[in-house]
DNA sequence: TTCAGTGCAAAGGATTTGCAACACC
DNA sequence: GGTGTTGCAAATCCTTTGCACTGAA
C-alpha cells in the first residue's frame, strides 16, 4: 500500500477513499481476477461506490505500483490480473482443452530470462511466460476417443 | 500451404480462392501484423474480395495449420500475428518505453520450457514468452532527464 | 446440387472518455 | 479553494454473427 501511495505521489495524483478500498480489495484477491470480479468483490463487501469505470482507471496504477500484474489467461476477452506483491514469483501452464491452470516455479527459467534481458541490455520489468498445451487428463481422453472410433 | 489444405480437409472445409490468397499473403508478411494490416496488404495487391470478416474467419485456420501464430505484442488492442512456418523459433524483448521489439533465440530457454512442460505432463503446443523492460536507449534518456531536473 | 464461404451490416462486449458534481490536499 | 476523482452514460473499437447470395466439390 505504501508502494501505491508512492506511485500516486510520483504522478501527482491523490489517494482517495475509493482508490484505497479498491487497492486493498485487489490485494486480497486469490488467483486470477478481472475488473468485473473485483467490482463484484467490492460490492460483496458492501462497497457500493466502486464503479466499473473507476476500477478500470485504478488498475494501471496498481500495476505500476507492483501490486498486481496483468495476466494473459483470460476467460473470454477481458483482461485478468493477479496479485504479485509479496507473493512468490511463478509462471503458468495452461491446458488448451480444459483450461486448467497449473502454477510452477522455476528459478532456472527466471535466471535465464534475466540473463537474456541483460545480454540485450534491457532492464527487465515484466515477464510474460506461459506454456500452453494438453494436460495429461485431456490427452488420455483424446486417446480414448481415438481408440473408440 | 499443404498444411493449410490438410487442416481444411481434416475439418471438412473447402479451399476457396479467397482463403488461398489470404493464406499466401499472410505468409509473405514480415514481422507482426494485425488483421487490418493483412486486409490492407491484400488490397495493395489488388485483391478487393478480402473483407475484414473473411480474414477474421481465416486466421484461426492459419494458426491451426501452423502457418502463423498469435502474438501478444499489439499496437493498441488488436490481436497481432506473425508467420512461424519455416521460420526459426524466436521470442521477443519489448521495450516498455519506445515499443522497440528485439527478437532473440535461446535454445536453452526452449529446452527448459520443454522440460517444465514434461515435468507436469503437459504436451506442449504453444509458448508465450516475452520479456518487457526498458531498452538501453530509453534508460539513458531517462537518466538524462533525471540529471537535468 | 448441396453445403460451405463470403460480403455486408448490425450486434456484441470490453474498455475509455466527456462532463458535472464531489472530495482530497 | 483549486485540482484531481468519481459516477454515469454515451462513445469507441475490435471482433463476431445472421443472413442472402455465390462458389467449390
Coordinates of C-alpha atoms (C1' of nucleotides) in Angstrom, one line a residue:
Chain A
X1 CA 0.0 0.0 0.0
X2 CA 3.0 2.2 0.6
X3 CA 4.1 1.5 -2.9
X4 CA 0.8 2.6 -4.1
X5 CA 1.0 5.9 -2.3
X6 CA 4.4 6.4 -3.7
X7 CA 3.2 5.9 -7.3
X8 CA 0.4 8.3 -6.7
X9 CA 2.7 10.9 -5.3
X10 CA 5.2 10.4 -8.1
X11 CA 2.4 11.0 -10.6
X12 CA 0.9 13.9 -8.6
X13 CA -2.3 12.0 -8.1
X14 CA -4.3 11.8 -4.9
X15 CA -5.2 9.0 -2.6
X16 CA -8.9 8.7 -2.3
X17 CA -11.2 6.5 -0.2
X18 CA -12.3 4.7 -3.3
X19 CA -8.8 4.1 -4.6
X20 CA -7.8 2.8 -1.2
X21 CA -10.6 0.3 -0.9
X22 CA -10.0 -0.8 -4.5
X23 CA -6.3 -1.4 -3.8
X24 CA -6.9 -3.3 -0.6
X25 CA -9.6 -5.4 -2.1
X26 CA -7.4 -6.2 -5.1
X27 CA -4.6 -7.3 -2.8
X28 CA -7.0 -9.7 -1.1
X29 CA -7.9 -11.4 -4.3
X30 CA -6.8 -15.0 -4.7
X31 CA -5.9 -16.2 -8.2
X32 CA -6.8 -14.5 -11.3
X33 CA -9.5 -11.9 -11.4
X34 CA -11.0 -9.5 -13.9
X35 CA -12.1 -5.9 -13.4
X36 CA -15.6 -7.3 -13.1
X37 CA -14.6 -9.8 -10.5
X38 CA -13.1 -7.0 -8.5
X39 CA -16.2 -4.9 -8.7
X40 CA -18.3 -7.8 -7.6
X41 CA -15.9 -8.5 -4.7
X42 CA -16.2 -4.8 -3.6
X43 CA -19.9 -4.9 -3.7
X44 CA -19.9 -8.1 -1.7
X45 CA -18.0 -6.1 0.9
X46 CA -20.7 -3.6 0.9
X47 CA -18.8 -1.0 -1.1
X48 CA -21.2 0.5 -3.5
X49 CA -19.0 3.4 -4.5
X50 CA -16.9 1.3 -6.8
X51 CA -18.0 1.8 -10.3
X52 CA -16.6 -0.2 -13.2
X53 CA -15.0 2.9 -14.8
X54 CA -13.3 3.8 -11.5
X55 CA -11.8 0.3 -11.2
X56 CA -10.7 0.4 -14.8
X57 CA -9.0 3.7 -14.0
X58 CA -7.3 2.3 -10.9
X59 CA -5.9 -0.9 -12.4
X60 CA -2.9 0.6 -14.3
X61 CA -1.9 2.4 -11.1
X62 CA -1.9 -0.9 -9.2
X63 CA 0.1 -2.5 -11.9
X64 CA 2.6 0.4 -11.8
X65 CA 2.8 0.1 -8.1
X66 CA 3.8 -3.5 -8.4
X67 CA 0.8 -4.8 -6.5
X68 CA -0.8 -6.7 -9.3
X69 CA 0.2 -7.9 -12.7
X70 CA -1.8 -8.3 -15.9
X71 CA -2.1 -11.9 -17.0
X72 CA -2.8 -13.5 -20.3
X73 CA -5.1 -16.1 -19.1
X74 CA -8.5 -14.8 -19.7
X75 CA -11.8 -16.3 -19.6
X76 CA -13.2 -14.7 -22.8
X77 CA -11.9 -11.3 -23.8
X78 CA -11.4 -9.4 -20.6
X79 CA -8.1 -8.7 -19.2
X80 CA -7.3 -10.6 -16.0
X81 CA -4.9 -9.7 -13.2
X82 CA -3.2 -11.4 -10.3
X83 CA -1.6 -10.2 -7.1
X84 CA 2.1 -10.2 -7.3
X85 CA 3.0 -8.2 -4.2
X86 CA 4.7 -10.3 -1.6
X87 CA 3.9 -13.5 -3.4
X88 CA 6.4 -15.9 -4.8
X89 CA 7.2 -15.5 -8.4
X90 CA 5.5 -18.1 -10.6
X91 CA 4.5 -18.9 -14.1
X92 CA 1.6 -20.8 -15.7
X93 CA 0.9 -23.9 -17.6
X94 CA -2.5 -23.7 -19.3
X95 CA -4.4 -26.6 -20.7
X96 CA -5.8 -25.8 -24.1
X97 CA -8.5 -28.3 -23.7
X98 CA -9.9 -28.0 -20.2
X99 CA -8.5 -24.6 -19.3
X100 CA -6.8 -25.9 -16.2
X101 CA -4.0 -23.7 -15.0
X102 CA -1.0 -25.1 -13.2
X103 CA 1.4 -22.7 -11.5
X104 CA 5.0 -23.6 -11.4
X105 CA 8.1 -22.1 -10.1
X106 CA 11.4 -22.3 -11.9
X107 CA 14.4 -20.3 -10.7
X108 CA 16.4 -21.6 -13.6
X109 CA 13.9 -20.1 -16.0
X110 CA 13.9 -16.8 -14.2
X111 CA 17.6 -16.7 -14.2
X112 CA 17.8 -17.5 -17.8
X113 CA 15.4 -14.8 -18.7
X114 CA 17.3 -12.3 -16.6
X115 CA 20.4 -13.3 -18.4
X116 CA 18.8 -12.8 -21.8
X117 CA 17.5 -9.4 -20.9
X118 CA 20.9 -8.4 -19.6
X119 CA 22.5 -9.7 -22.8
X120 CA 20.4 -7.3 -24.8
X121 CA 20.8 -4.5 -22.3
X122 CA 17.2 -4.4 -21.3
X123 CA 16.2 -3.6 -17.7
X124 CA 13.7 -6.3 -17.1
X125 CA 10.4 -5.1 -15.7
X126 CA 7.9 -7.8 -16.6
X127 CA 8.0 -11.3 -17.9
X128 CA 5.2 -13.0 -19.8
X129 CA 5.9 -16.6 -19.7
X130 CA 3.2 -19.1 -20.3
X131 CA 3.2 -22.6 -21.7
X132 CA 0.1 -23.9 -23.4
X133 CA -0.7 -27.5 -24.2
X134 CA -2.7 -30.5 -23.4
X135 CA -2.7 -31.8 -19.8
X136 CA -2.4 -35.4 -19.1
X137 CA -6.1 -36.0 -18.5
X138 CA -7.1 -34.3 -21.7
X139 CA -4.6 -36.3 -23.6
X140 CA -5.9 -39.5 -22.2
X141 CA -9.4 -38.5 -23.0
X142 CA -8.4 -37.8 -26.6
X143 CA -6.7 -41.2 -26.8
X144 CA -9.8 -42.9 -25.6
X145 CA -11.9 -41.1 -28.2
X146 CA -9.5 -42.2 -31.0
X147 CA -9.4 -45.8 -29.8
X148 CA -13.2 -45.9 -29.8
X149 CA -13.6 -44.6 -33.4
Chain B
X1 CA 0.2 -24.3 -48.0
X2 CA -0.1 -28.0 -47.9
X3 CA -0.6 -27.8 -44.2
X4 CA -3.4 -25.5 -44.7
X5 CA -5.1 -27.8 -47.2
X6 CA -4.7 -30.6 -44.7
X7 CA -6.3 -28.6 -41.9
X8 CA -9.2 -27.7 -44.2
X9 CA -9.6 -31.3 -45.2
X10 CA -9.5 -32.5 -41.7
X11 CA -12.2 -30.1 -40.8
X12 CA -14.2 -30.9 -43.9
X13 CA -13.9 -27.3 -45.1
X14 CA -13.2 -26.1 -48.5
X15 CA -10.3 -24.3 -50.1
X16 CA -11.6 -21.2 -51.8
X17 CA -9.9 -18.6 -53.9
X18 CA -10.2 -16.1 -51.1
X19 CA -8.8 -18.3 -48.5
X20 CA -5.9 -19.2 -50.7
X21 CA -4.9 -15.6 -51.4
X22 CA -5.3 -14.7 -47.7
X23 CA -3.0 -17.5 -46.7
X24 CA -0.4 -16.7 -49.3
X25 CA -0.4 -13.1 -48.4
X26 CA -0.2 -13.8 -44.7
X27 CA 2.8 -16.0 -45.4
X28 CA 4.5 -13.1 -47.1
X29 CA 4.1 -10.7 -44.2
X30 CA 7.2 -9.7 -42.4
X31 CA 7.1 -9.1 -38.7
X32 CA 4.0 -8.6 -36.7
X33 CA 0.7 -7.9 -38.4
X34 CA -2.9 -7.4 -37.5
X35 CA -6.0 -8.4 -39.4
X36 CA -6.3 -4.9 -40.6
X37 CA -2.7 -4.9 -41.8
X38 CA -3.4 -8.0 -43.7
X39 CA -6.5 -6.6 -45.3
X40 CA -4.5 -3.6 -46.4
X41 CA -1.8 -5.8 -47.8
X42 CA -4.4 -7.7 -49.8
X43 CA -5.9 -4.5 -51.1
X44 CA -2.5 -3.3 -52.1
X45 CA -2.1 -6.4 -54.2
X46 CA -5.4 -5.5 -55.9
X47 CA -7.4 -8.1 -54.1
X48 CA -10.7 -6.4 -53.3
X49 CA -12.5 -9.6 -52.3
X50 CA -10.9 -9.7 -48.9
X51 CA -13.3 -8.4 -46.3
X52 CA -12.3 -7.9 -42.8
X53 CA -14.8 -10.5 -41.6
X54 CA -13.4 -13.1 -44.0
X55 CA -9.9 -12.6 -42.8
X56 CA -11.0 -12.8 -39.2
X57 CA -12.6 -16.1 -40.1
X58 CA -9.5 -17.3 -41.8
X59 CA -7.0 -16.5 -39.1
X60 CA -7.8 -19.3 -36.7
X61 CA -7.4 -21.8 -39.6
X62 CA -4.0 -20.4 -40.4
X63 CA -3.0 -20.7 -36.8
X64 CA -4.2 -24.3 -36.6
X65 CA -2.3 -25.0 -39.8
X66 CA 0.9 -23.8 -38.1
X67 CA 1.5 -21.1 -40.6
X68 CA 1.1 -18.1 -38.2
X69 CA 1.0 -17.6 -34.5
X70 CA -0.8 -15.1 -32.4
X71 CA 1.5 -12.7 -30.6
X72 CA 1.0 -10.6 -27.5
X73 CA 2.7 -7.6 -28.9
X74 CA -0.1 -5.4 -30.1
X75 CA -0.2 -1.8 -31.1
X76 CA -3.4 -0.9 -29.3
X77 CA -6.0 -3.6 -28.7
X78 CA -6.0 -5.7 -31.7
X79 CA -4.6 -9.2 -31.9
X80 CA -1.4 -9.4 -33.9
X81 CA 0.1 -12.4 -35.7
X82 CA 3.4 -13.4 -37.1
X83 CA 4.5 -16.1 -39.6
X84 CA 6.1 -19.1 -38.0
X85 CA 6.1 -21.5 -40.8
X86 CA 9.6 -22.3 -41.9
X87 CA 11.0 -19.6 -39.7
X88 CA 13.4 -20.1 -36.9
X89 CA 11.8 -20.2 -33.5
X90 CA 12.3 -17.0 -31.6
X91 CA 11.0 -14.9 -28.7
X92 CA 10.7 -11.2 -28.0
X93 CA 12.1 -8.5 -25.9
X94 CA 9.8 -5.5 -25.8
X95 CA 10.7 -2.0 -24.7
X96 CA 8.0 -0.6 -22.4
X97 CA 9.1 3.0 -23.3
X98 CA 9.6 3.1 -27.0
X99 CA 7.9 -0.2 -28.1
X100 CA 11.0 -1.5 -29.8
X101 CA 10.9 -5.2 -30.3
X102 CA 14.0 -7.3 -30.3
X103 CA 13.9 -10.9 -31.4
X104 CA 16.2 -13.4 -29.8
X105 CA 16.8 -17.1 -30.0
X106 CA 17.6 -19.2 -27.0
X107 CA 17.7 -22.9 -27.3
X108 CA 18.4 -23.2 -23.6
X109 CA 15.1 -21.4 -22.8
X110 CA 13.2 -23.6 -25.2
X111 CA 14.7 -26.7 -23.8
X112 CA 14.0 -25.6 -20.3
X113 CA 10.4 -24.8 -21.1
X114 CA 10.0 -28.2 -22.7
X115 CA 11.4 -29.8 -19.7
X116 CA 9.0 -27.9 -17.4
X117 CA 6.0 -29.0 -19.6
X118 CA 7.2 -32.6 -19.5
X119 CA 7.6 -32.4 -15.7
X120 CA 3.9 -31.5 -15.4
X121 CA 2.9 -34.0 -18.1
X122 CA 1.7 -31.4 -20.5
X123 CA 2.1 -31.9 -24.2
X124 CA 3.5 -28.5 -25.2
X125 CA 1.7 -26.8 -28.0
X126 CA 2.5 -23.2 -27.7
X127 CA 4.8 -20.9 -25.7
X128 CA 4.1 -17.4 -24.8
X129 CA 7.4 -16.0 -23.8
X130 CA 8.0 -12.3 -23.7
X131 CA 10.3 -10.1 -21.7
X132 CA 9.3 -6.5 -21.1
X133 CA 11.6 -3.8 -19.9
X134 CA 13.4 -0.6 -20.8
X135 CA 15.9 -0.8 -23.5
X136 CA 19.4 0.8 -23.2
X137 CA 18.5 3.9 -25.1
X138 CA 15.3 4.6 -23.1
X139 CA 17.2 4.1 -19.9
X140 CA 19.8 6.6 -21.0
X141 CA 17.2 9.1 -21.9
X142 CA 15.6 8.7 -18.5
X143 CA 18.9 9.2 -16.8
X144 CA 19.4 12.4 -18.7
X145 CA 16.0 13.6 -17.7
X146 CA 16.7 12.9 -14.0
X147 CA 20.1 14.6 -14.2
X148 CA 18.6 17.7 -15.7
X149 CA 16.0 18.1 -13.0
Chain C
dT1 C1' -26.8 -29.9 -56.5
dT2 C1' -25.5 -29.2 -52.0
dC3 C1' -23.1 -27.3 -48.3
dA4 C1' -19.7 -24.2 -47.1
dG5 C1' -17.8 -19.4 -47.9
dT6 C1' -18.3 -14.6 -48.5
dG7 C1' -19.8 -9.7 -48.1
dC8 C1' -22.3 -6.7 -45.6
dA9 C1' -24.2 -4.6 -41.9
dA10 C1' -25.7 -4.9 -37.5
dA11 C1' -24.8 -6.8 -32.9
dG12 C1' -21.7 -7.7 -29.0
dG13 C1' -18.7 -6.8 -25.4
dA14 C1' -14.7 -4.9 -23.0
dT15 C1' -12.7 -0.6 -22.2
dT16 C1' -12.5 4.5 -22.5
dT17 C1' -14.0 9.1 -22.2
dG18 C1' -16.6 13.7 -21.5
dC19 C1' -18.7 16.1 -18.1
dA20 C1' -21.0 17.9 -13.9
dA21 C1' -20.8 17.1 -9.1
dC22 C1' -17.7 16.0 -5.4
dA23 C1' -13.6 15.1 -2.4
dC24 C1' -8.7 15.5 -1.1
dC25 C1' -4.6 18.2 0.0
Chain D
dG1 C1' -10.2 26.6 -2.8
dG2 C1' -8.4 24.6 -6.6
dT3 C1' -7.2 20.2 -8.8
dG4 C1' -7.8 15.6 -9.4
dT5 C1' -11.7 11.9 -8.9
dT6 C1' -15.9 9.8 -9.4
dG7 C1' -20.3 8.2 -11.4
dC8 C1' -22.8 7.9 -15.2
dA9 C1' -23.8 7.3 -19.8
dA10 C1' -22.5 7.6 -24.3
dA11 C1' -18.9 6.6 -27.4
dT12 C1' -15.1 3.5 -29.2
dC13 C1' -13.0 -0.1 -31.1
dC14 C1' -12.0 -4.8 -32.1
dT15 C1' -14.3 -8.9 -33.2
dT16 C1' -18.3 -11.9 -34.1
dT17 C1' -22.6 -13.1 -36.1
dG18 C1' -27.0 -13.5 -39.0
dC19 C1' -28.4 -13.7 -43.5
dA20 C1' -29.0 -13.8 -48.5
dC21 C1' -26.1 -14.9 -52.3
dT22 C1' -22.2 -17.1 -54.5
dG23 C1' -19.0 -20.7 -55.3
dA24 C1' -16.4 -25.2 -54.6
dA25 C1' -16.7 -30.3 -54.7

